[in-house]
mmCIF file of C-alpha atoms in Angstrom:
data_model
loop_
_atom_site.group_PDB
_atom_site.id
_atom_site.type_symbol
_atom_site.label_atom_id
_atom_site.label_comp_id
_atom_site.label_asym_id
_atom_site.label_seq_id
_atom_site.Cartn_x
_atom_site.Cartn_y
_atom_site.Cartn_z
ATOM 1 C CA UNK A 1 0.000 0.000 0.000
ATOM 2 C CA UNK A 2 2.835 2.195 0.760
ATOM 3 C CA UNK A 3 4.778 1.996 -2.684
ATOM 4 C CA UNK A 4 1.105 2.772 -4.907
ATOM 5 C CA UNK A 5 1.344 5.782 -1.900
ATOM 6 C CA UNK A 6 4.556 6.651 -3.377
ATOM 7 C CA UNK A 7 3.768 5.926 -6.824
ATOM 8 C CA UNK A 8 0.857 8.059 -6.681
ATOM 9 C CA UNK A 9 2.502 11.357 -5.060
ATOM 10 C CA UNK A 10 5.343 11.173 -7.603
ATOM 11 C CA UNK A 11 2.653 11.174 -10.521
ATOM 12 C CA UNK A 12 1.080 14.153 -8.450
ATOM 13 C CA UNK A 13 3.692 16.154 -8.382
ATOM 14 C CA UNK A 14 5.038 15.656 -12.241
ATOM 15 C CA UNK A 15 1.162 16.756 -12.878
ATOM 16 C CA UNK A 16 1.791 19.900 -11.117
ATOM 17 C CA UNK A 17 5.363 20.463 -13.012
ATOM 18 C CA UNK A 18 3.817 20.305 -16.040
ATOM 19 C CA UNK A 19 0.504 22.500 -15.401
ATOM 20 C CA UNK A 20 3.197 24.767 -13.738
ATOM 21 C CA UNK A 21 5.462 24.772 -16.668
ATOM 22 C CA UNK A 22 2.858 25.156 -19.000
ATOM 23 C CA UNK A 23 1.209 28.012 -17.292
ATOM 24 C CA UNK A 24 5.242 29.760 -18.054
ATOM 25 C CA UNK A 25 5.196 29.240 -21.554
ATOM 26 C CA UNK A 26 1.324 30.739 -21.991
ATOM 27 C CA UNK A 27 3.158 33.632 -20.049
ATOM 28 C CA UNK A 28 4.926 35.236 -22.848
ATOM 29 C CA UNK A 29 3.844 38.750 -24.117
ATOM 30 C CA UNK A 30 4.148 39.469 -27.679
ATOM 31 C CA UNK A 31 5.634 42.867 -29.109
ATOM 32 C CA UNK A 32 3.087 45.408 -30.502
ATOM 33 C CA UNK A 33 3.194 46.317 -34.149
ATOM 34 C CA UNK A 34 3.132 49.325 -34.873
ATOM 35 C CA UNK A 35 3.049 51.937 -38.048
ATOM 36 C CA UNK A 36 5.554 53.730 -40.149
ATOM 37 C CA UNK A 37 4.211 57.007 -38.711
ATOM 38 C CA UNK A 38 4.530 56.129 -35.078
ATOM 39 C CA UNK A 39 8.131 53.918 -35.625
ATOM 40 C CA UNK A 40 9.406 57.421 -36.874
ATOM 41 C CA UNK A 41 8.435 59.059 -34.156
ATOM 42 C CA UNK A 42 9.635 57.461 -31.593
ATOM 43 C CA UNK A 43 12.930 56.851 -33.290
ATOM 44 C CA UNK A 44 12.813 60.770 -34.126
ATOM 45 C CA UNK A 45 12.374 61.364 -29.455
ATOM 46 C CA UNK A 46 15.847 58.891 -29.400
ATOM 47 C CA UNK A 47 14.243 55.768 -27.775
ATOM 48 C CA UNK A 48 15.655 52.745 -27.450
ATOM 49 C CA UNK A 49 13.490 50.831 -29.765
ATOM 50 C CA UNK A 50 14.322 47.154 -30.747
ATOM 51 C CA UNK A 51 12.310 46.671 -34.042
ATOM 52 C CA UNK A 52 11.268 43.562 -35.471
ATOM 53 C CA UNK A 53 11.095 44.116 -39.053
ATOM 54 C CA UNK A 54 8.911 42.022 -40.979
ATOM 55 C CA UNK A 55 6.982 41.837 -44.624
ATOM 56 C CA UNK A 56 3.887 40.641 -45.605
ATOM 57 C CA UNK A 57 3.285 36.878 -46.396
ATOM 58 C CA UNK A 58 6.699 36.040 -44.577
ATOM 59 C CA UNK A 59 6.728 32.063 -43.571
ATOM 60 C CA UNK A 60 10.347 33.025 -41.788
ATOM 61 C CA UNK A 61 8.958 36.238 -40.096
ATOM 62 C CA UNK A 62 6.125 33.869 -38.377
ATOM 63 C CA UNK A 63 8.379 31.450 -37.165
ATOM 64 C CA UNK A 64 10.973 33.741 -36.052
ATOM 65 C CA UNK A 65 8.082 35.690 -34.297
ATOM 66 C CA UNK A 66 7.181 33.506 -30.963
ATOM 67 C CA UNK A 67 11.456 33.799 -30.358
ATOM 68 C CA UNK A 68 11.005 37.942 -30.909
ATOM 69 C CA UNK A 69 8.285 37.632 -28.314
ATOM 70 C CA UNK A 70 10.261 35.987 -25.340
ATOM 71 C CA UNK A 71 13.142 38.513 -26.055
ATOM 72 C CA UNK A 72 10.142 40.876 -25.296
ATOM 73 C CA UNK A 73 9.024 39.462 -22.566
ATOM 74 C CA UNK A 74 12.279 38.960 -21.061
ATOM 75 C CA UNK A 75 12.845 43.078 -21.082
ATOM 76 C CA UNK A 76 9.429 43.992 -19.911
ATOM 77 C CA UNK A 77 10.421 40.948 -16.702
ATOM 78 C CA UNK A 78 13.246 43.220 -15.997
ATOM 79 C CA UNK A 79 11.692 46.458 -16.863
ATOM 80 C CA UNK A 80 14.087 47.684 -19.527
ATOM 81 C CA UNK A 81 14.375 50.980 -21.232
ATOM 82 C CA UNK A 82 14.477 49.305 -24.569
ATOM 83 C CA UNK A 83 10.750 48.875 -26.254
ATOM 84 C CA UNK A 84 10.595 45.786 -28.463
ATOM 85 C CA UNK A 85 7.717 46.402 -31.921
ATOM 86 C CA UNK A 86 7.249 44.735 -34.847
ATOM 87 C CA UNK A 87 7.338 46.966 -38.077
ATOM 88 C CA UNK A 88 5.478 45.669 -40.641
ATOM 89 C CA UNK A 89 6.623 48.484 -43.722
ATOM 90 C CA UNK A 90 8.795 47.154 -46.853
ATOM 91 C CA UNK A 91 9.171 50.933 -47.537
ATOM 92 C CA UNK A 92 11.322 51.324 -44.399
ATOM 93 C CA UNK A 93 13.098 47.669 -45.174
ATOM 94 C CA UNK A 94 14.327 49.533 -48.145
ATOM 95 C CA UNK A 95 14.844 52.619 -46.507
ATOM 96 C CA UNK A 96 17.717 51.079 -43.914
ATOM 97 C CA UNK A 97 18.733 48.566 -47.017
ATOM 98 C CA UNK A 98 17.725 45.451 -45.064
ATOM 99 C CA UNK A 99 18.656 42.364 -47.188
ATOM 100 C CA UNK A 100 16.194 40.190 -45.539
ATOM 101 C CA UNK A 101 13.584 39.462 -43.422
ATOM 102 C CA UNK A 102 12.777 38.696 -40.735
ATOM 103 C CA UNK A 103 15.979 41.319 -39.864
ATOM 104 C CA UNK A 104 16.399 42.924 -35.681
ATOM 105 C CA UNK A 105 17.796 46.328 -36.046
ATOM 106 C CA UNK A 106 18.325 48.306 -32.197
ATOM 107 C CA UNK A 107 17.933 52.611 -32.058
ATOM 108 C CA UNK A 108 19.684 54.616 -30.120
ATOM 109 C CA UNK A 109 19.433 58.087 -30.223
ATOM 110 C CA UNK A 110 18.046 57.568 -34.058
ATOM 111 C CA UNK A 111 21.135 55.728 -34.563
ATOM 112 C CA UNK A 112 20.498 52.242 -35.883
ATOM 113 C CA UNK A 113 22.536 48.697 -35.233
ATOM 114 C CA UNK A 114 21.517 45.577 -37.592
ATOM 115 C CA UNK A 115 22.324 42.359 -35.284
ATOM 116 C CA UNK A 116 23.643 39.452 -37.625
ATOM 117 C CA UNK A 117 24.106 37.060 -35.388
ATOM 118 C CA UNK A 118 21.616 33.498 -34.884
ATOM 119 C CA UNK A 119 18.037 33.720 -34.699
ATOM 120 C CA UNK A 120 18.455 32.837 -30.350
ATOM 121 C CA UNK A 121 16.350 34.934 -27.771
ATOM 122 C CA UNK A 122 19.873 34.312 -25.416
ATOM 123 C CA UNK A 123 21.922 35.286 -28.096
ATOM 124 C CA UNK A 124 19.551 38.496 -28.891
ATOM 125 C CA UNK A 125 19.014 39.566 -25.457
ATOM 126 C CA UNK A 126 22.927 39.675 -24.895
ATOM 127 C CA UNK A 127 23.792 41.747 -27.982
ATOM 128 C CA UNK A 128 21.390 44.424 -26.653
ATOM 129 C CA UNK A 129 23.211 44.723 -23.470
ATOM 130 C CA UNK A 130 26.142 45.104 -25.845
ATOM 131 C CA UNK A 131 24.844 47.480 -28.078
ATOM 132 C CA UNK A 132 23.176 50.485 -26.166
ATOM 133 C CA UNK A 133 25.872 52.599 -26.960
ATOM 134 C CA UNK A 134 27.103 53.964 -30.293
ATOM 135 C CA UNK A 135 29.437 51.688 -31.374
ATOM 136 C CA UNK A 136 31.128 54.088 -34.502
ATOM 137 C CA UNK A 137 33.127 57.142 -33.611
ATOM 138 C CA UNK A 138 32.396 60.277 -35.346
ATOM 139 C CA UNK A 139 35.436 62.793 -36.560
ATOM 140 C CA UNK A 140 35.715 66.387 -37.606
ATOM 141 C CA UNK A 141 38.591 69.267 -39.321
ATOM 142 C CA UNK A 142 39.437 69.768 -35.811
ATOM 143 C CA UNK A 143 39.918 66.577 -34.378
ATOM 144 C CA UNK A 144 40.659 63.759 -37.422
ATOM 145 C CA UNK A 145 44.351 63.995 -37.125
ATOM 146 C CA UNK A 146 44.809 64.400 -33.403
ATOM 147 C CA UNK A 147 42.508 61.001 -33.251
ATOM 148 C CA UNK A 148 43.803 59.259 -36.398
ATOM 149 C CA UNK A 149 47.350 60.242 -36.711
ATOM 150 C CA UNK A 150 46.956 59.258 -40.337
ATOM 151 C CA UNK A 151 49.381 61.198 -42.239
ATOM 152 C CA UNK A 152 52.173 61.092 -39.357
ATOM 153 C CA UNK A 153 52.473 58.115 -38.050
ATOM 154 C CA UNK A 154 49.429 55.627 -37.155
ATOM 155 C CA UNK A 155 50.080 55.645 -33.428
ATOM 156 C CA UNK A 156 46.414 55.352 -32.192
ATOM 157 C CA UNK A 157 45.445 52.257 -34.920
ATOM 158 C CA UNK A 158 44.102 51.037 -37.698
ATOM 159 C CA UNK A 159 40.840 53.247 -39.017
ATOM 160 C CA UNK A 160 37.836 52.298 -41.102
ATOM 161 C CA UNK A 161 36.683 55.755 -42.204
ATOM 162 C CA UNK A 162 33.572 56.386 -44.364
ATOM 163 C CA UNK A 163 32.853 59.716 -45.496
ATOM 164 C CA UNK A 164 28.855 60.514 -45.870
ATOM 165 C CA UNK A 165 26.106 62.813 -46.227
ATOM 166 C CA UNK A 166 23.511 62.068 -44.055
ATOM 167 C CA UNK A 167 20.486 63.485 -46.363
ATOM 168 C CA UNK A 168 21.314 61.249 -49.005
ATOM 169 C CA UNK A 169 19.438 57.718 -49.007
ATOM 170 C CA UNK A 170 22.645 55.929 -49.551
ATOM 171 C CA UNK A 171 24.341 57.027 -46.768
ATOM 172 C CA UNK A 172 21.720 56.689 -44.265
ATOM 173 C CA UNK A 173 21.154 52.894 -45.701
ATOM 174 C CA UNK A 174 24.066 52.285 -44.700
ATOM 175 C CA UNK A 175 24.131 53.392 -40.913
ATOM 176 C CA UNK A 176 22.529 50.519 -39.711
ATOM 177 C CA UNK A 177 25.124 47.951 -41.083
ATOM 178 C CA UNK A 178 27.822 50.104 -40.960
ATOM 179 C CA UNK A 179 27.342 50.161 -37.217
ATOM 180 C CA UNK A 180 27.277 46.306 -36.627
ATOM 181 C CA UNK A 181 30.876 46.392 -38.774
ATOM 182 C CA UNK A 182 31.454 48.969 -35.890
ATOM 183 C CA UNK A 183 30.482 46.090 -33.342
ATOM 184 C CA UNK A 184 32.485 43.476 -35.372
ATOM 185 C CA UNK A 185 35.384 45.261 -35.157
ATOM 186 C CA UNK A 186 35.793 46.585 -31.741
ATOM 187 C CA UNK A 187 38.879 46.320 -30.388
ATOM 188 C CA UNK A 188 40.853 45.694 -33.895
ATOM 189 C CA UNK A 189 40.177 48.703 -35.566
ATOM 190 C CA UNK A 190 38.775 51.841 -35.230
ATOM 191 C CA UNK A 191 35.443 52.393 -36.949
ATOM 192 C CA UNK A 192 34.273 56.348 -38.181
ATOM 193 C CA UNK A 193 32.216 58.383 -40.163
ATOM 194 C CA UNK A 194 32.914 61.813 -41.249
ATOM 195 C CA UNK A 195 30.126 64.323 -42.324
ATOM 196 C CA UNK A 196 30.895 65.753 -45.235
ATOM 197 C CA UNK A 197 28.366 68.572 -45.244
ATOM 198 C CA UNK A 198 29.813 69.212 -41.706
ATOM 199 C CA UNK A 199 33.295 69.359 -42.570
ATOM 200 C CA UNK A 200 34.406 70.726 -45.570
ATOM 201 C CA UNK A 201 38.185 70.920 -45.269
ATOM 202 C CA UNK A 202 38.046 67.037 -44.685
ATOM 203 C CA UNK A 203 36.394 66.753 -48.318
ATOM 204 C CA UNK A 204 38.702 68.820 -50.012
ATOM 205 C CA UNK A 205 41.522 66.739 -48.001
ATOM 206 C CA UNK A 206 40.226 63.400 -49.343
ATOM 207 C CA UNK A 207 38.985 64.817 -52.472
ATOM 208 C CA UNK A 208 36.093 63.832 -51.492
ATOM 209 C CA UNK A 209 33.015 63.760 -54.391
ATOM 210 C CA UNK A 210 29.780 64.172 -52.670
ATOM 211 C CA UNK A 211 27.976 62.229 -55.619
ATOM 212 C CA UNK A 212 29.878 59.323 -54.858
ATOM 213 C CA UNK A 213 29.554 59.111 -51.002
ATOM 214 C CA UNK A 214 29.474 56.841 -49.016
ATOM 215 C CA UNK A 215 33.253 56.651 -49.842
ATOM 216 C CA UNK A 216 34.836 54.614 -47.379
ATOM 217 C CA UNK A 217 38.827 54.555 -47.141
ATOM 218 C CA UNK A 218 40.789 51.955 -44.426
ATOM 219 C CA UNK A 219 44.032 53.596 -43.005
ATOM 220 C CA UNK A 220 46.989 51.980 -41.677
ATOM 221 C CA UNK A 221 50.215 52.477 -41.131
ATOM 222 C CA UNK A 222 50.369 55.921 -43.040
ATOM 223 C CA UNK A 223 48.588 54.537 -46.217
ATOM 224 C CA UNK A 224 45.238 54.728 -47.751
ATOM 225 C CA UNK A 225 43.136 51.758 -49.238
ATOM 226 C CA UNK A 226 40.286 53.184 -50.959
ATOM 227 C CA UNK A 227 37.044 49.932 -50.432
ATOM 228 C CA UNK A 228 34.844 49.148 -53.737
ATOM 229 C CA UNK A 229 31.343 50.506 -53.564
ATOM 230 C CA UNK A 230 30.473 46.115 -53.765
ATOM 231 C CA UNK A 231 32.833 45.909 -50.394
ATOM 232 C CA UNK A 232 30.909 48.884 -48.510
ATOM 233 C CA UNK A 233 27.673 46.779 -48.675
ATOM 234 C CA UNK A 234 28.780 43.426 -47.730
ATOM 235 C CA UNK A 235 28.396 41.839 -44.580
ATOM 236 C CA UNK A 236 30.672 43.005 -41.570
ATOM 237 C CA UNK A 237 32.515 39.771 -41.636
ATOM 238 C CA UNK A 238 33.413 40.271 -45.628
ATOM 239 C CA UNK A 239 34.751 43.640 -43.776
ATOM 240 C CA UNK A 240 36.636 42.105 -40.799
ATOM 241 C CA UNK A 241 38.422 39.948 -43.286
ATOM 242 C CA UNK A 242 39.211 42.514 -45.921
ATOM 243 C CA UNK A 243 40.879 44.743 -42.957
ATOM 244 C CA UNK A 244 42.772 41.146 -41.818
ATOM 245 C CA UNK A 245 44.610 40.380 -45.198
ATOM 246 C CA UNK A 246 42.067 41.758 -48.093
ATOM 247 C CA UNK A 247 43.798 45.373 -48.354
ATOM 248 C CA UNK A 248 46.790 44.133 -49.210
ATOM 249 C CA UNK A 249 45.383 43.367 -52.735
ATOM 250 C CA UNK A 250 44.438 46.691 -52.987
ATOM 251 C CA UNK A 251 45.809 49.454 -54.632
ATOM 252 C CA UNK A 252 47.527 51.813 -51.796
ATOM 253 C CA UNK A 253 47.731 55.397 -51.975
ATOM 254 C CA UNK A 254 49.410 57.706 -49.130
ATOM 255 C CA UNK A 255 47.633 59.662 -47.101
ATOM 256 C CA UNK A 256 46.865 63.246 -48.072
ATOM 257 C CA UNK A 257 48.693 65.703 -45.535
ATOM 258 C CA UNK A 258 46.518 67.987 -43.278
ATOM 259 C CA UNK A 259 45.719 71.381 -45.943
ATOM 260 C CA UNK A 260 47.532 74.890 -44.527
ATOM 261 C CA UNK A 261 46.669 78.150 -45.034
ATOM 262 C CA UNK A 262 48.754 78.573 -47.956
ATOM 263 C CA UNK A 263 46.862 75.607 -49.777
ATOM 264 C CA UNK A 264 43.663 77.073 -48.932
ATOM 265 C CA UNK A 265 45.050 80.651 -50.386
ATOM 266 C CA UNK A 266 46.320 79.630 -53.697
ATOM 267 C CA UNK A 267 43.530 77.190 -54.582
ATOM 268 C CA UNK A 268 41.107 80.732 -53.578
ATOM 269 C CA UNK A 269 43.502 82.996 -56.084
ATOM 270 C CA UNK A 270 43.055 80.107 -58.915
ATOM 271 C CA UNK A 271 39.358 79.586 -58.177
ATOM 272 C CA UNK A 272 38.889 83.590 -58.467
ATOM 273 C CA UNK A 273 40.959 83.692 -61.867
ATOM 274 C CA UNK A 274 38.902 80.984 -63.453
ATOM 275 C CA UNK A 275 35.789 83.172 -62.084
ATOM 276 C CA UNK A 276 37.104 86.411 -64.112
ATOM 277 C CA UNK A 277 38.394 84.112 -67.292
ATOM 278 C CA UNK A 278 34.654 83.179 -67.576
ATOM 279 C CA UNK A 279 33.383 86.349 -67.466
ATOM 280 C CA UNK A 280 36.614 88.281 -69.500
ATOM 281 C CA UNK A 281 37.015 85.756 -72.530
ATOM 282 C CA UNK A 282 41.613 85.623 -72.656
ATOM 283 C CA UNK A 283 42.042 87.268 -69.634
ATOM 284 C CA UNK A 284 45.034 84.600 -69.501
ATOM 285 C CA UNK A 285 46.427 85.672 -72.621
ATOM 286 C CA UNK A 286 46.202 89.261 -71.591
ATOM 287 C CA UNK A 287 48.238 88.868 -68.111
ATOM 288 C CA UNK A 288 50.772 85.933 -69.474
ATOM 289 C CA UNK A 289 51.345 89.228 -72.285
ATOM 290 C CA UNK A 290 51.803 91.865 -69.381
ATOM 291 C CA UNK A 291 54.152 89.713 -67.580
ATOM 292 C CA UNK A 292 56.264 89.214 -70.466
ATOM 293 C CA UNK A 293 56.600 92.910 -71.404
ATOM 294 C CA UNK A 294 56.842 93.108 -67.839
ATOM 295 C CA UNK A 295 60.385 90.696 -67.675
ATOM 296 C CA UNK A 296 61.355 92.487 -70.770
ATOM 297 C CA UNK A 297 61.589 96.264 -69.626
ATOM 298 C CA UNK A 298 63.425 95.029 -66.129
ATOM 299 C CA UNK A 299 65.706 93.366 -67.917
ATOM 300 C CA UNK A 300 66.064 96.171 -70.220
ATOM 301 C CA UNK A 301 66.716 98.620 -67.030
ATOM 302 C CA UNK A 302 68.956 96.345 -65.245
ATOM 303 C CA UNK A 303 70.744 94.126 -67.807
ATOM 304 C CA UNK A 304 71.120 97.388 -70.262
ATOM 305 C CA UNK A 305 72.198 99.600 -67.504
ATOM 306 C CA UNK A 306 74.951 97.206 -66.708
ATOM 307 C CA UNK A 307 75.834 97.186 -70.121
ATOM 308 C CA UNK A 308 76.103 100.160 -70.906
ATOM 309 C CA UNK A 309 78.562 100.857 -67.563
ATOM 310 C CA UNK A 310 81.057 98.433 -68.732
ATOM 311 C CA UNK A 311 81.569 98.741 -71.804
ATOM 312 C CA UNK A 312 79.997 102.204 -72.895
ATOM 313 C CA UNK A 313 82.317 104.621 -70.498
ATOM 314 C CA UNK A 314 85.364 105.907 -71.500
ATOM 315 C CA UNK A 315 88.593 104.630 -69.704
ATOM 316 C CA UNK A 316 90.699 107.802 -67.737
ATOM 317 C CA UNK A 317 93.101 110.203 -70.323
ATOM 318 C CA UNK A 318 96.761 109.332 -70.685
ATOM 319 C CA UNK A 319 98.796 111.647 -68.892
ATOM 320 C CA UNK A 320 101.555 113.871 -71.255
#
């Protein structure tokens, strides 16, 4: 009689364990969806948002979604400042040049971080804690050589430096990713953006051509490797290994000195002479004319005057 006793309060409590475990998973909260309209928003007040980012008709974006959920149900347990949503928009997809869905981008301060690592609710939950900061650095006239050393001497590293212009819809596609390279590479190399329409002595430095931006250059050891437009776009870990061996395949080009006042002078006199060429047709002609005439009369004065001392005067009389 004792064992079925024994028998029978074992079954009891693996009835419990299950009703009990059960009970956990029904538990789990699942992230709001929300519009375009109010995604913007609350990326524009500098939330930290984790967004889901999904597309109509996805068969991956519904079984990734009950892993999503615990990740959202694991911050709201502990009360986080980061909001999880689902966006549901291909016109944003495209927007932040997300290759595929379902794809877990992170904003802070309206700065975006694709993760690219396994489709985990661990694995996710840990990156966040990783990734509340700005990973990328961000570099002006004032401060690009102190930080970089580039032309002098790499003394503070290797840098990844893209050069962009934050209005156009290339360069903002490419925030998101080019912050996980950011994430990648932390620790190995240093990881910047310049803004060109910020910083216009840094263009003019790097001959920089605002219709091609985002032009990305990788600086080491006092030389410049300029990165394909195909190389900018691929996947951090194409860019870890291109900074590991890949650059030395590339062309290398030294790295333009800092510009000095006298740069910035003379290219002003030559851009203010092509200014008054276009509006006086061979105003060139005219002044390469003046300044031979010019040579011509001061040698005339100083060579003839010469001249004309040694050989012209007369030599003293002969005594009788």
């Amino acid at each position: 009689m004792a064992f079925f006793y024994r028998i029978f309060t074992l079954m009891f409590v693996l009835l419990i364990f299950c009703i009990s475990s059960s009970t956990a998973q029904v538990d789990i909260e699942p992230a709001s969806e929300i519009t375009k309209e109010t995604f913007q928003e609350r990326v524009d007040t500098g939330d930290l948002l984790l967004v889901n980012f999904v597309g109509p008709g996805c068969k991956n974006c519904k079984e990734f979604a009950p892993i999503f959920n615990r990740v959202n149900t694991e911050l709201l347990r502990e009360s986080s400042e980061v909001k999880a949503v689902v966006v549901n928009d291909m016109e944003t997809v495209r927007r932040f040049d997300i290759r595929k869905i379902p794809s877990v981008v992170l904003f802070r301060k309206s700065i975006p971080i694709l993760y690219e690592g396994h489709n985990e609710a661990e694995e996710i939950f840990e990156w966040i804690g990783e990734s509340k900061n700005v990973q990328g650095r961000y570099l002006n006239d004032d401060d690009f050589e102190h930080l970089t050393q580039a032309s002098t001497g790499s003394t503070t590293g290797d840098w990844l430096v893209q050069f962009c212009d934050p209005e156009r819809p290339q360069c903002e596609a490419l925030i998101a990713s080019w912050e996980a390279v950011a994430y990648r590479l932390k620790g190995k190399v240093n990881v910047a953006t310049v803004d060109i329409s910020k910083n216009p002595n840094l263009v003019k430095r790097f001959s920089v051509a605002i219709e091609r931006t985002p032009y990305v250059v990788f600086i080491k050891d006092e030389k410049l490797y300029k990165l394909h437009r195909k190389m900018i776009y691929a996947p951090s870990i194409q860019l870890e290994n291109f900074m590991s061996v890949g650059y030395t395949e590339s062309r290398v080009f030294k790295v333009p000195k800092e510009r000095t006042f006298f740069d910035d002078l003379t290219e002003s006199i030559a851009n203010k002479l092509k200014e008054t060429q276009a509006s006086v047709p061979g105003l060139f002609v005219i002044i390469a004319v003046c300044l031979v005439v010019l040579s011509l009369v001061l040698c005339k004065v100083f060579c003839g005057g010469s001249s004309s001392r040694g050989f012209g005067s007369k030599g003293p009389k002969k005594g009788v």
